XYZ file of C-alpha atoms in Angstrom:
682
model
C -16.742 36.634 -16.887
C -18.708 36.428 -14.430
C -21.279 34.616 -15.728
C -18.724 31.793 -17.483
C -16.810 31.398 -14.029
C -20.219 31.139 -11.749
C -20.408 28.469 -15.039
C -17.845 26.089 -13.703
C -18.726 26.534 -10.054
C -22.161 24.757 -11.587
C -20.246 22.027 -13.470
C -18.232 21.661 -10.388
C -20.510 21.321 -7.891
C -23.512 19.646 -10.153
C -26.730 17.600 -9.005
C -29.852 20.077 -7.616
C -27.967 21.959 -5.412
C -25.592 23.261 -8.040
C -28.678 24.379 -9.688
C -29.645 26.335 -7.861
C -26.680 27.606 -6.994
C -26.349 29.025 -10.396
C -29.571 30.087 -11.060
C -29.664 32.604 -8.200
C -26.082 34.266 -8.907
C -27.018 34.421 -12.420
C -30.314 36.157 -11.406
C -28.277 38.083 -8.896
C -26.038 38.881 -11.308
C -28.737 39.674 -14.244
C -31.227 41.793 -11.166
C -28.602 44.341 -11.318
C -29.168 45.470 -14.886
C -32.512 44.950 -14.546
C -34.322 47.885 -14.119
C -38.319 46.975 -13.105
C -39.598 43.106 -13.611
C -43.347 42.716 -14.748
C -45.571 42.732 -11.660
C -48.132 39.614 -12.325
C -50.220 40.307 -9.685
C -50.929 43.627 -10.653
C -51.411 43.710 -14.085
C -52.958 40.097 -14.170
C -50.920 38.942 -15.939
C -50.792 34.160 -15.675
C -47.953 32.473 -16.621
C -49.430 29.278 -16.724
C -50.611 29.330 -20.190
C -53.516 30.192 -19.571
C -55.934 33.479 -19.624
C -54.587 34.295 -22.945
C -56.857 37.231 -23.482
C -56.162 38.899 -19.585
C -52.553 37.383 -19.787
C -52.289 39.960 -23.076
C -54.394 43.145 -22.247
C -51.840 42.678 -18.681
C -48.417 42.542 -20.389
C -48.744 45.044 -22.509
C -50.418 47.839 -19.899
C -47.178 46.308 -18.066
C -44.571 47.478 -20.813
C -46.706 51.151 -21.517
C -46.037 51.406 -17.569
C -42.908 51.036 -17.666
C -41.655 53.869 -20.387
C -43.960 56.199 -18.725
C -41.798 55.013 -15.692
C -38.431 55.646 -17.138
C -38.053 51.341 -16.390
C -35.055 51.602 -19.616
C -34.928 47.064 -18.815
C -37.280 45.719 -18.306
C -38.109 41.058 -17.459
C -40.683 39.182 -17.791
C -40.543 36.870 -15.180
C -39.738 32.789 -15.808
C -43.587 31.936 -16.916
C -45.092 29.796 -20.223
C -47.510 32.753 -21.272
C -50.549 32.226 -23.413
C -51.462 35.030 -26.606
C -54.168 36.074 -27.993
C -53.249 37.298 -30.288
C -56.616 39.586 -31.139
C -56.107 41.385 -28.220
C -55.665 44.200 -31.081
C -53.508 48.116 -30.056
C -54.017 50.780 -33.140
C -51.506 53.200 -33.629
C -51.862 55.803 -36.673
C -48.428 55.681 -38.315
C -47.542 58.637 -40.225
C -45.491 59.960 -43.899
C -46.057 63.656 -43.024
C -47.926 63.022 -46.037
C -51.090 60.201 -45.565
C -51.749 57.770 -42.381
C -52.540 54.153 -41.674
C -53.688 52.793 -38.816
C -52.395 49.850 -37.992
C -53.931 47.476 -35.341
C -50.517 46.061 -33.505
C -51.284 42.270 -32.582
C -50.317 40.661 -29.234
C -47.260 41.860 -27.406
C -46.706 45.021 -28.085
C -42.539 46.738 -27.730
C -42.239 50.377 -26.813
C -39.362 52.331 -27.905
C -35.881 52.632 -25.760
C -36.660 49.987 -24.049
C -34.724 46.350 -23.433
C -37.986 43.550 -22.479
C -35.620 40.103 -20.970
C -37.440 37.401 -21.502
C -35.417 34.590 -20.235
C -36.840 31.715 -19.507
C -40.136 32.296 -20.944
C -42.402 31.389 -23.568
C -44.733 32.516 -25.291
C -47.170 30.045 -27.101
C -50.277 31.612 -29.003
C -53.611 30.031 -28.780
C -54.976 28.652 -32.021
C -56.703 31.686 -34.621
C -58.486 31.329 -37.260
C -56.492 34.849 -38.430
C -55.205 34.778 -42.081
C -52.614 37.453 -40.708
C -51.287 37.705 -37.402
C -48.439 39.067 -35.398
C -47.644 36.805 -31.892
C -44.524 40.005 -30.358
C -45.291 43.402 -32.736
C -42.536 45.910 -32.929
C -44.836 49.602 -34.552
C -43.576 52.773 -34.460
C -40.114 51.615 -32.299
C -36.729 53.104 -32.341
C -34.038 52.262 -29.564
C -35.882 49.042 -28.836
C -34.533 45.459 -27.636
C -36.316 41.967 -27.180
C -33.434 39.791 -24.938
C -34.056 35.684 -25.093
C -36.992 33.753 -24.700
C -39.435 31.782 -27.228
C -42.039 32.323 -29.594
C -44.709 29.939 -30.434
C -46.985 29.880 -32.943
C -50.426 27.610 -34.087
C -49.245 25.881 -37.318
C -50.473 22.082 -35.951
C -53.258 23.725 -34.788
C -54.682 26.871 -36.481
C -57.946 27.111 -38.624
C -57.271 27.274 -42.271
C -60.575 26.072 -42.931
C -61.136 22.224 -43.901
C -57.663 20.604 -43.955
C -57.300 17.951 -46.323
C -55.046 14.887 -46.225
C -53.838 16.106 -42.199
C -53.117 12.627 -41.809
C -52.171 11.413 -44.765
C -54.340 9.019 -45.830
C -56.773 10.586 -48.448
C -55.098 10.904 -51.937
C -53.624 7.790 -54.023
C -51.767 7.785 -57.591
C -54.739 8.340 -59.853
C -56.396 11.438 -61.554
C -60.111 11.883 -63.148
C -61.737 10.855 -66.178
C -62.834 15.010 -67.527
C -66.205 13.081 -69.230
C -67.217 10.839 -66.877
C -65.278 11.393 -63.449
C -64.602 8.407 -63.294
C -60.770 7.225 -61.462
C -58.235 6.889 -64.075
C -54.184 5.177 -64.177
C -51.601 8.710 -64.273
C -48.733 8.645 -62.426
C -48.275 12.441 -63.236
C -51.245 13.285 -60.480
C -52.535 12.274 -56.857
C -56.335 12.376 -56.502
C -58.806 12.183 -52.978
C -59.689 8.779 -52.400
C -63.190 8.957 -51.032
C -65.197 11.467 -51.455
C -65.781 15.189 -49.320
C -69.058 15.380 -49.165
C -68.918 18.879 -46.756
C -66.893 21.545 -44.900
C -66.602 20.874 -40.943
C -69.587 19.135 -40.227
C -71.827 21.885 -42.741
C -72.591 21.422 -46.603
C -70.056 22.661 -49.082
C -69.517 26.282 -49.861
C -70.280 26.887 -53.998
C -67.833 29.486 -53.175
C -64.373 28.870 -51.687
C -60.718 27.910 -51.737
C -58.882 24.847 -52.154
C -54.706 25.337 -51.040
C -52.040 23.931 -50.700
C -51.230 23.957 -46.487
C -47.546 21.635 -47.289
C -45.712 19.288 -48.636
C -47.151 19.566 -51.980
C -44.097 19.574 -54.376
C -45.627 22.638 -57.190
C -44.977 26.177 -56.256
C -48.183 26.513 -53.859
C -48.794 30.171 -55.088
C -48.994 30.506 -58.801
C -47.913 26.608 -59.918
C -49.688 24.707 -58.447
C -52.556 23.435 -60.362
C -55.929 21.085 -58.848
C -59.076 20.156 -60.676
C -62.652 19.783 -58.610
C -64.850 17.109 -60.067
C -68.766 17.721 -59.451
C -71.252 14.639 -57.995
C -75.025 14.537 -56.630
C -76.148 13.767 -53.434
C -76.357 9.995 -55.708
C -72.841 10.374 -56.364
C -73.551 11.149 -60.652
C -70.852 13.495 -62.599
C -72.027 16.421 -63.473
C -69.146 18.113 -64.221
C -65.498 20.788 -63.270
C -65.229 23.321 -61.494
C -65.763 26.593 -62.667
C -63.888 30.214 -61.417
C -59.993 28.659 -62.406
C -57.931 25.884 -61.513
C -55.102 27.164 -59.451
C -54.126 27.097 -56.199
C -55.030 31.186 -55.706
C -58.675 30.386 -58.209
C -61.998 30.680 -56.143
C -64.515 27.274 -56.721
C -67.714 27.593 -58.338
C -69.138 24.293 -57.123
C -71.406 23.119 -60.347
C -75.536 23.559 -60.060
C -76.583 20.645 -57.791
C -72.679 19.504 -56.250
C -73.308 17.292 -53.301
C -70.220 15.431 -53.598
C -66.756 16.656 -54.793
C -63.089 14.520 -55.580
C -59.869 15.769 -57.432
C -57.251 15.457 -58.874
C -53.778 17.119 -58.895
C -51.867 18.292 -61.912
C -48.097 16.636 -61.745
C -47.339 15.654 -58.133
C -46.703 12.193 -56.651
C -46.624 12.859 -52.995
C -49.575 11.373 -51.229
C -48.730 13.074 -48.170
C -49.017 16.627 -49.526
C -51.998 18.361 -47.391
C -54.122 20.723 -48.828
C -57.272 22.887 -46.864
C -60.432 24.606 -47.931
C -60.903 27.957 -47.146
C -64.079 30.450 -47.469
C -61.211 33.705 -46.155
C -61.819 36.840 -49.210
C -58.357 37.691 -47.817
C -55.474 36.596 -47.894
C -56.862 32.527 -48.655
C -53.556 31.531 -47.889
C -53.189 31.932 -44.949
C -49.143 32.622 -44.822
C -49.090 36.059 -42.972
C -48.817 34.702 -39.362
C -46.032 36.514 -37.876
C -43.233 35.720 -34.600
C -42.699 39.315 -34.794
C -43.599 42.130 -36.923
C -41.718 44.758 -37.492
C -42.854 47.976 -39.073
C -42.759 51.834 -39.101
C -38.853 50.945 -36.645
C -35.308 52.067 -36.088
C -32.481 50.725 -34.244
C -34.019 47.248 -33.444
C -32.762 44.354 -31.601
C -33.450 40.888 -31.290
C -31.393 38.336 -29.876
C -31.118 35.043 -28.048
C -35.071 34.458 -28.904
C -36.472 31.164 -30.381
C -39.821 31.488 -32.923
C -40.979 28.525 -34.731
C -44.018 26.910 -36.509
C -45.765 30.348 -37.755
C -47.884 30.032 -40.797
C -46.163 32.448 -42.306
C -42.655 34.303 -41.237
C -41.098 33.779 -38.101
C -39.731 37.180 -38.295
C -41.031 39.559 -40.576
C -40.441 43.132 -42.179
C -43.904 44.805 -43.082
C -44.947 47.890 -45.756
C -47.632 49.491 -45.047
C -48.969 52.156 -47.791
C -47.077 53.990 -46.320
C -43.609 55.348 -47.381
C -42.386 54.799 -43.833
C -39.153 52.632 -43.125
C -37.229 50.047 -41.261
C -33.821 50.635 -40.290
C -30.602 48.875 -38.007
C -32.221 46.392 -37.929
C -30.576 43.299 -35.670
C -30.657 39.783 -35.786
C -28.613 37.589 -33.476
C -28.016 34.350 -31.833
C -32.197 33.447 -32.770
C -32.972 30.158 -33.611
C -36.356 30.029 -36.537
C -37.674 26.941 -37.076
C -40.550 25.321 -38.662
C -42.396 28.168 -40.090
C -44.292 27.761 -43.469
C -43.705 30.573 -45.595
C -39.933 31.999 -44.462
C -37.713 31.768 -41.410
C -37.095 36.237 -42.435
C -38.485 37.918 -44.393
C -37.756 41.765 -45.335
C -39.765 43.432 -46.588
C -39.702 46.945 -45.996
C -38.088 49.700 -47.292
C -35.013 49.865 -45.203
C -31.389 49.862 -44.950
C -28.486 49.124 -42.332
C -29.859 45.144 -41.487
C -27.529 42.200 -39.115
C -28.042 38.412 -38.950
C -25.778 37.180 -37.480
C -25.066 33.695 -35.680
C -28.686 32.625 -36.232
C -30.018 28.825 -36.900
C -32.281 28.724 -39.976
C -33.945 25.986 -41.115
C -36.993 23.715 -41.489
C -38.485 26.140 -43.315
C -41.716 24.675 -46.038
C -45.327 25.051 -46.704
C -46.183 28.207 -48.214
C -43.901 29.221 -50.853
C -41.235 31.200 -51.445
C -40.383 28.940 -48.635
C -37.214 30.171 -47.842
C -34.166 30.960 -45.071
C -34.471 34.735 -45.748
C -36.152 36.418 -48.735
C -35.290 40.242 -49.186
C -38.314 41.200 -51.745
C -39.616 45.389 -50.806
C -41.247 47.542 -52.279
C -39.293 50.116 -52.685
C -35.657 48.936 -51.463
C -33.801 46.862 -48.719
C -30.220 47.441 -48.917
C -27.145 46.461 -46.626
C -27.358 43.467 -45.362
C -24.625 41.965 -43.594
C -25.674 37.995 -42.856
C -23.050 36.318 -41.216
C -22.215 33.219 -38.874
C -25.268 31.862 -39.160
C -26.834 28.329 -40.185
C -29.315 27.678 -43.264
C -30.616 23.687 -42.856
C -33.279 21.697 -44.256
C -35.446 24.482 -46.594
C -37.595 23.288 -48.807
C -36.090 25.910 -51.246
C -33.578 28.474 -51.260
C -31.932 29.178 -48.304
C -31.324 32.734 -49.395
C -33.036 34.321 -51.972
C -32.852 37.890 -52.267
C -35.063 39.276 -55.439
C -34.656 42.408 -55.336
C -31.507 43.795 -52.779
C -29.309 45.512 -53.022
C -25.667 45.246 -51.270
C -25.625 42.559 -49.524
C -23.434 40.252 -47.397
C -23.769 36.463 -46.889
C -20.551 35.381 -44.833
C -19.058 32.423 -43.200
C -21.805 30.741 -42.700
C -23.643 27.081 -42.972
C -25.429 26.256 -46.213
C -27.101 22.629 -46.693
C -29.152 24.619 -49.920
C -28.806 27.395 -51.903
C -28.769 30.609 -53.011
C -30.997 32.810 -55.406
C -30.944 36.514 -56.728
C -33.808 37.433 -59.566
C -33.440 41.475 -59.688
C -31.104 41.659 -56.831
C -27.560 42.998 -56.985
C -24.296 43.175 -55.823
C -23.497 40.506 -53.676
C -20.489 39.471 -51.670
C -20.892 35.761 -50.788
C -17.928 34.558 -49.390
C -15.865 32.558 -46.987
C -19.337 30.184 -46.573
C -19.459 25.733 -46.573
C -22.188 24.741 -48.370
C -22.773 21.203 -48.564
C -25.712 20.225 -49.892
C -28.393 17.241 -48.656
C -30.592 16.062 -50.864
C -34.146 15.707 -49.066
C -37.069 13.660 -51.147
C -39.355 16.551 -50.206
C -37.448 19.118 -51.708
C -38.847 20.768 -54.443
C -36.847 19.016 -57.779
C -36.635 23.036 -59.592
C -34.172 23.796 -56.405
C -32.377 20.221 -56.138
C -29.142 20.604 -56.081
C -28.930 24.475 -57.796
C -26.124 26.325 -54.836
C -26.308 29.686 -56.915
C -29.290 31.184 -59.287
C -27.794 34.450 -59.532
C -29.709 36.331 -62.639
C -29.967 40.607 -62.020
C -31.223 43.787 -64.172
C -28.386 46.314 -63.656
C -25.445 45.887 -65.597
C -22.880 47.778 -63.083
C -24.334 45.152 -60.718
C -22.363 42.663 -59.620
C -21.908 38.831 -57.846
C -18.495 38.299 -55.846
C -18.451 34.376 -54.450
C -15.062 33.469 -53.285
C -13.316 31.227 -50.285
C -16.206 29.307 -50.393
C -16.754 24.933 -50.072
C -18.641 24.064 -52.349
C -19.760 20.525 -51.947
C -22.490 17.710 -53.040
C -24.748 20.566 -55.771
C -25.405 18.313 -59.261
C -28.755 19.731 -60.444
C -28.714 19.351 -63.829
C -28.864 22.583 -65.226
C -26.080 23.189 -63.385
C -24.805 25.869 -60.453
C -23.103 29.883 -61.322
C -24.010 32.708 -62.344
C -25.530 34.581 -65.606
C -23.779 37.593 -67.538
C -22.004 39.180 -65.134
C -19.296 41.508 -66.414
C -18.670 42.986 -63.258
C -18.548 39.504 -60.572
C -16.159 37.365 -59.962
C -15.515 33.326 -58.440
C -12.338 33.127 -57.298
C -10.854 30.870 -54.892
C -13.398 28.447 -54.255
C -13.219 25.049 -53.485
C -15.923 23.363 -55.480
C -16.702 19.613 -55.046
C -18.544 16.235 -56.387
C -20.884 19.155 -58.132
C -21.550 20.617 -61.407
C -20.644 24.602 -61.880
C -21.623 26.672 -64.842
C -19.308 30.154 -64.049
C -20.440 32.871 -66.259
C -18.309 34.912 -64.359
C -14.990 36.283 -63.990
C -12.802 33.031 -63.046
C -9.766 32.908 -61.134
C -7.895 30.597 -58.177
C -10.436 28.066 -58.153
C -9.592 23.848 -57.373
C -12.163 22.006 -59.105
C -12.389 18.088 -57.815
C -14.889 14.824 -59.484
C -17.425 17.640 -60.662
C -18.172 18.909 -64.519
C -17.073 22.464 -65.313
C -18.670 24.761 -68.516
C -17.487 28.216 -68.211
C -19.062 30.417 -70.092
C -19.071 31.526 -73.785
C -19.209 35.105 -72.938
C -16.314 37.477 -72.766
C -14.538 36.992 -68.771
C -11.541 36.050 -67.499
C -10.330 32.596 -66.815
C -6.570 31.975 -65.009
C -4.901 29.770 -62.852
C -7.613 27.902 -61.799
C -7.263 23.705 -61.383
C -9.344 20.504 -62.224
C -8.940 17.466 -61.003
C -10.835 14.261 -61.879
C -13.503 16.601 -63.465
C -15.774 16.475 -66.727
C -14.883 19.904 -68.461
C -17.153 21.487 -72.225
C -20.160 19.623 -72.387
C -23.881 20.506 -72.425
C -24.240 24.684 -71.352
C -27.836 25.552 -71.942
C -28.199 24.295 -75.167
C -24.623 25.538 -76.304
C -21.684 22.298 -76.665
C -18.914 24.471 -77.080
C -15.873 26.041 -75.576
C -14.303 29.191 -75.912
C -13.070 31.021 -73.532
C -8.880 31.823 -73.089
C -7.607 29.321 -69.742
C -4.743 30.695 -68.748
C -2.092 29.546 -66.545
C -4.433 26.166 -65.809
C -3.607 22.905 -64.477
C -5.815 20.021 -65.282
C -5.454 16.510 -64.144
C -7.406 12.871 -64.750
C -10.355 15.285 -66.399
C -12.050 14.749 -69.525
C -13.658 17.182 -72.050
C -16.473 17.181 -73.345
C -17.345 18.652 -77.375
C -15.282 21.492 -76.840
C -12.469 24.257 -78.027
C -10.944 25.870 -75.192
C -8.646 28.611 -75.514
C -5.763 28.427 -73.786
C -2.770 29.626 -72.537
C -0.474 29.081 -70.105
C -1.583 25.424 -69.133
C -0.879 21.983 -67.996
C -3.306 19.188 -68.907
C -1.973 15.961 -67.232
C -4.070 11.898 -67.781
C -7.008 14.637 -69.642
C -9.149 13.279 -71.922
C -10.278 15.320 -74.810
C -12.923 14.347 -77.513
C -13.931 16.705 -80.383
C -16.600 15.579 -82.463
C -17.175 19.110 -84.818
C -14.813 21.259 -83.492
C -11.423 22.006 -83.160
C -8.678 21.491 -80.820
C -5.367 23.589 -79.995
C -6.515 25.934 -83.005
C -5.980 29.219 -81.170
C -3.923 27.926 -77.983
C -1.547 30.496 -77.242
C 1.748 30.854 -74.887
C 3.422 27.747 -73.552
C 1.390 25.051 -72.473
C 1.718 21.461 -71.828
C 0.323 17.691 -72.487
C 1.529 15.354 -70.807
C 0.467 12.063 -70.853
C -3.871 12.973 -72.423
C -5.559 11.672 -74.950
C -7.705 12.932 -77.983
C -9.443 11.968 -80.322
C -10.756 14.003 -83.110
C -14.143 13.482 -85.665
C -14.197 16.542 -87.938
C -16.160 16.974 -90.735
C -13.588 19.490 -92.744
C -10.488 20.204 -92.585
C -9.515 22.834 -89.946
C -6.017 23.304 -88.853
C -4.550 21.870 -85.528
C -2.642 24.726 -84.257
C -1.816 28.379 -85.882
C -1.742 30.949 -83.061
C 1.179 32.849 -83.490
C 4.706 32.134 -80.806
C 3.428 28.731 -79.264
C 5.103 26.655 -77.189
C 3.390 23.993 -77.923
C 4.531 20.218 -75.987
C 2.988 17.177 -76.612
C 4.623 14.142 -73.665
C 3.465 10.180 -73.222
C 0.184 11.495 -75.813
C -2.639 9.056 -77.266
C -4.000 10.634 -79.949
C -6.874 8.673 -81.828
C -7.657 11.711 -85.222
C -8.857 12.590 -87.950
C -6.482 12.502 -90.747
C -5.687 16.227 -90.251
C -2.905 18.463 -90.148
C -0.857 20.121 -87.682
C -0.070 23.553 -88.995
C 0.763 26.684 -88.194
C 3.083 27.130 -85.800
C 4.000 30.828 -86.632
C 6.577 32.097 -84.975
C 6.776 29.350 -82.886
C 7.678 26.025 -81.322
C 6.362 22.253 -80.893
C 7.518 18.950 -79.452
C 6.100 15.360 -80.281
C 7.831 12.828 -77.963
C 7.190 9.539 -76.835
C 3.145 10.131 -77.907
C 1.637 7.224 -79.883
C -0.584 8.482 -82.663
C -3.791 6.593 -85.022
C -5.157 8.105 -87.996
C -8.750 7.073 -87.663
C -11.463 7.475 -90.953
C -13.978 9.929 -90.033
C -12.278 12.371 -92.486
C -15.007 12.687 -94.362
C -13.052 14.138 -97.500
C -9.203 12.499 -97.968
C -7.038 13.862 -100.893
C -3.810 11.484 -101.765
C -1.872 12.337 -99.112
C -1.494 14.333 -95.682
C 0.891 16.231 -94.774
C 0.896 16.121 -91.131
C 2.756 18.798 -89.506
C 3.983 21.710 -91.333
C 5.805 24.117 -89.520
C 5.980 27.711 -90.258
C 8.335 30.183 -88.608
C 9.105 27.613 -86.122
C 10.479 24.788 -84.636
C 9.528 21.055 -84.507
C 10.805 18.250 -82.499
C 9.703 14.912 -82.764
C 11.019 11.964 -81.206
C 10.387 8.096 -80.467
C 6.542 8.639 -81.948
C 4.532 5.890 -82.613
C 2.180 6.428 -86.432
C -0.468 4.382 -86.798
C -1.721 5.072 -90.945
C -3.657 1.475 -90.829
C -6.797 2.284 -90.639
C -6.566 5.274 -93.469
C -6.713 4.589 -97.085
C -4.613 8.473 -97.424
C -0.967 8.545 -97.234
C 0.276 11.245 -94.135
C 3.749 13.017 -94.348
C 5.236 12.355 -91.642
C 7.476 14.862 -89.769
C 11.076 13.772 -89.799
């Protein structure tokens, strides 16, 4: 509250004087909470973005000193600090049976300490290390990092030799495998000119040519490139050996002095690739802003991390049975990492990600805002009040975590789960933002939730979902214990593979699973219902107390109960319609067309109370048959019989009522297009 009052004073006074007063008052208030301010001169620390090695070592010595002196809250003075990630502080970790030396890099945090970095920038000097950490929290307990900005070396990192960094080295097309000559091929892009050196030296005989950023293909296991070999005089020799995947180690053919490259299933001319001779981690995807391993009760708050070659924040999984538990990441901004915003890889539980901005993640797979992917377990994760935006693939991917809750957050992308389960996704806003550079597999996908645990569940409720139009639809798959309820869906394609209650769909395509789920109290407005659903074009579940307005059914057989359809269009080429409807249902001002190939009764359930008001029916010469112990009413309808019924008899009794009541009022029957006599109801 004191700080808020001073802020009011700051606004009222204005100008340079006010800024000075505010800073002085704020620092005085904050100083009351600081046990120790690091002495830059004492530890040979520069805060002008120079002297990286001395600065890194000095900060680490200062933190060790503060720890030994018993200081709990330590402030690094304002400034710009150059960090050398080659500075290593080894520590031996143990799980009681095995030991492992963790070479902690960059700044190394201490236990039982709060490090305040408000007003601080930590910027690493560029490196060729494919596996670095700017700030390491290892073997720590009860540690906090507050404030500050951490900058990686994404754009100055030495990957080896880049191809197409400026974006002028690629063109559409490929090469002929037999001649090495350019050919037209709009499914590939190729290098325009020969590559005849590796950073000024001759081409290495063996190397990896992989993805730096911007490709439309999977960057680790899904992309393909072909390397064509030529001699000094540009005579074609053949295709390099060693495989064509992005992780394959190329072997140039004898006599190769120059190469050209074609990239399969690629159209982007701004994709960036690189050649590396790195033997280990050639993808250069493990450069991290903050690395956490073998630690407990860690808090990272108000920290901004950008431009890493890998993750902004990652938990590390060493070859030991050690854990990372009880981690809080609060009010952080995590942007433009090349791999992930946050990776939860180490075994652990009890994670809170709150109030964070996680966006613009792109480069190398998985290219997601948050990735939960462990080797033993990650469980009890709460993600709330956060913003996810402009991530190339998933906003959140739960590969195999359990007990995950995601709430009160904003998304422009989607949430996926491969083997994870027990997820609650609720009170979120999903507003799809389409971009040309998004991976086409993820375009318009809000949920893709699968699991291999039959006792697990996904509960999706109280969300707003807008604009997700993936061709295959969005939804869940075979989730007996799952539910989709109280969501508002607009302008989206949804495949509902869970129990669905009380959802509102507007201007959307809705496909309900054929499996035995319960669907009730649903409202559909201006929707297309049914249609293609993973190769199945039927729709045959129980729909209870539905309201449908201005909807269109596609080749479906909905089995409904206690439902009102208003202003809907229903087309059925080869499926029955109304055959097993039950309870009380009403069709108002609906348009119905059937083209049955065989004699299928129109209604046959028991206890039906069916009402057709002012409907327009274009029917094959198929009877309404068998309202068992029920009531049927048709009023003010137009009924036309078409000639699509193939096996016409001489006459058809349009309506046969069995032990029920019927009421036909003011209907118009048109039999002009058929030869069959229709026996109409009285």
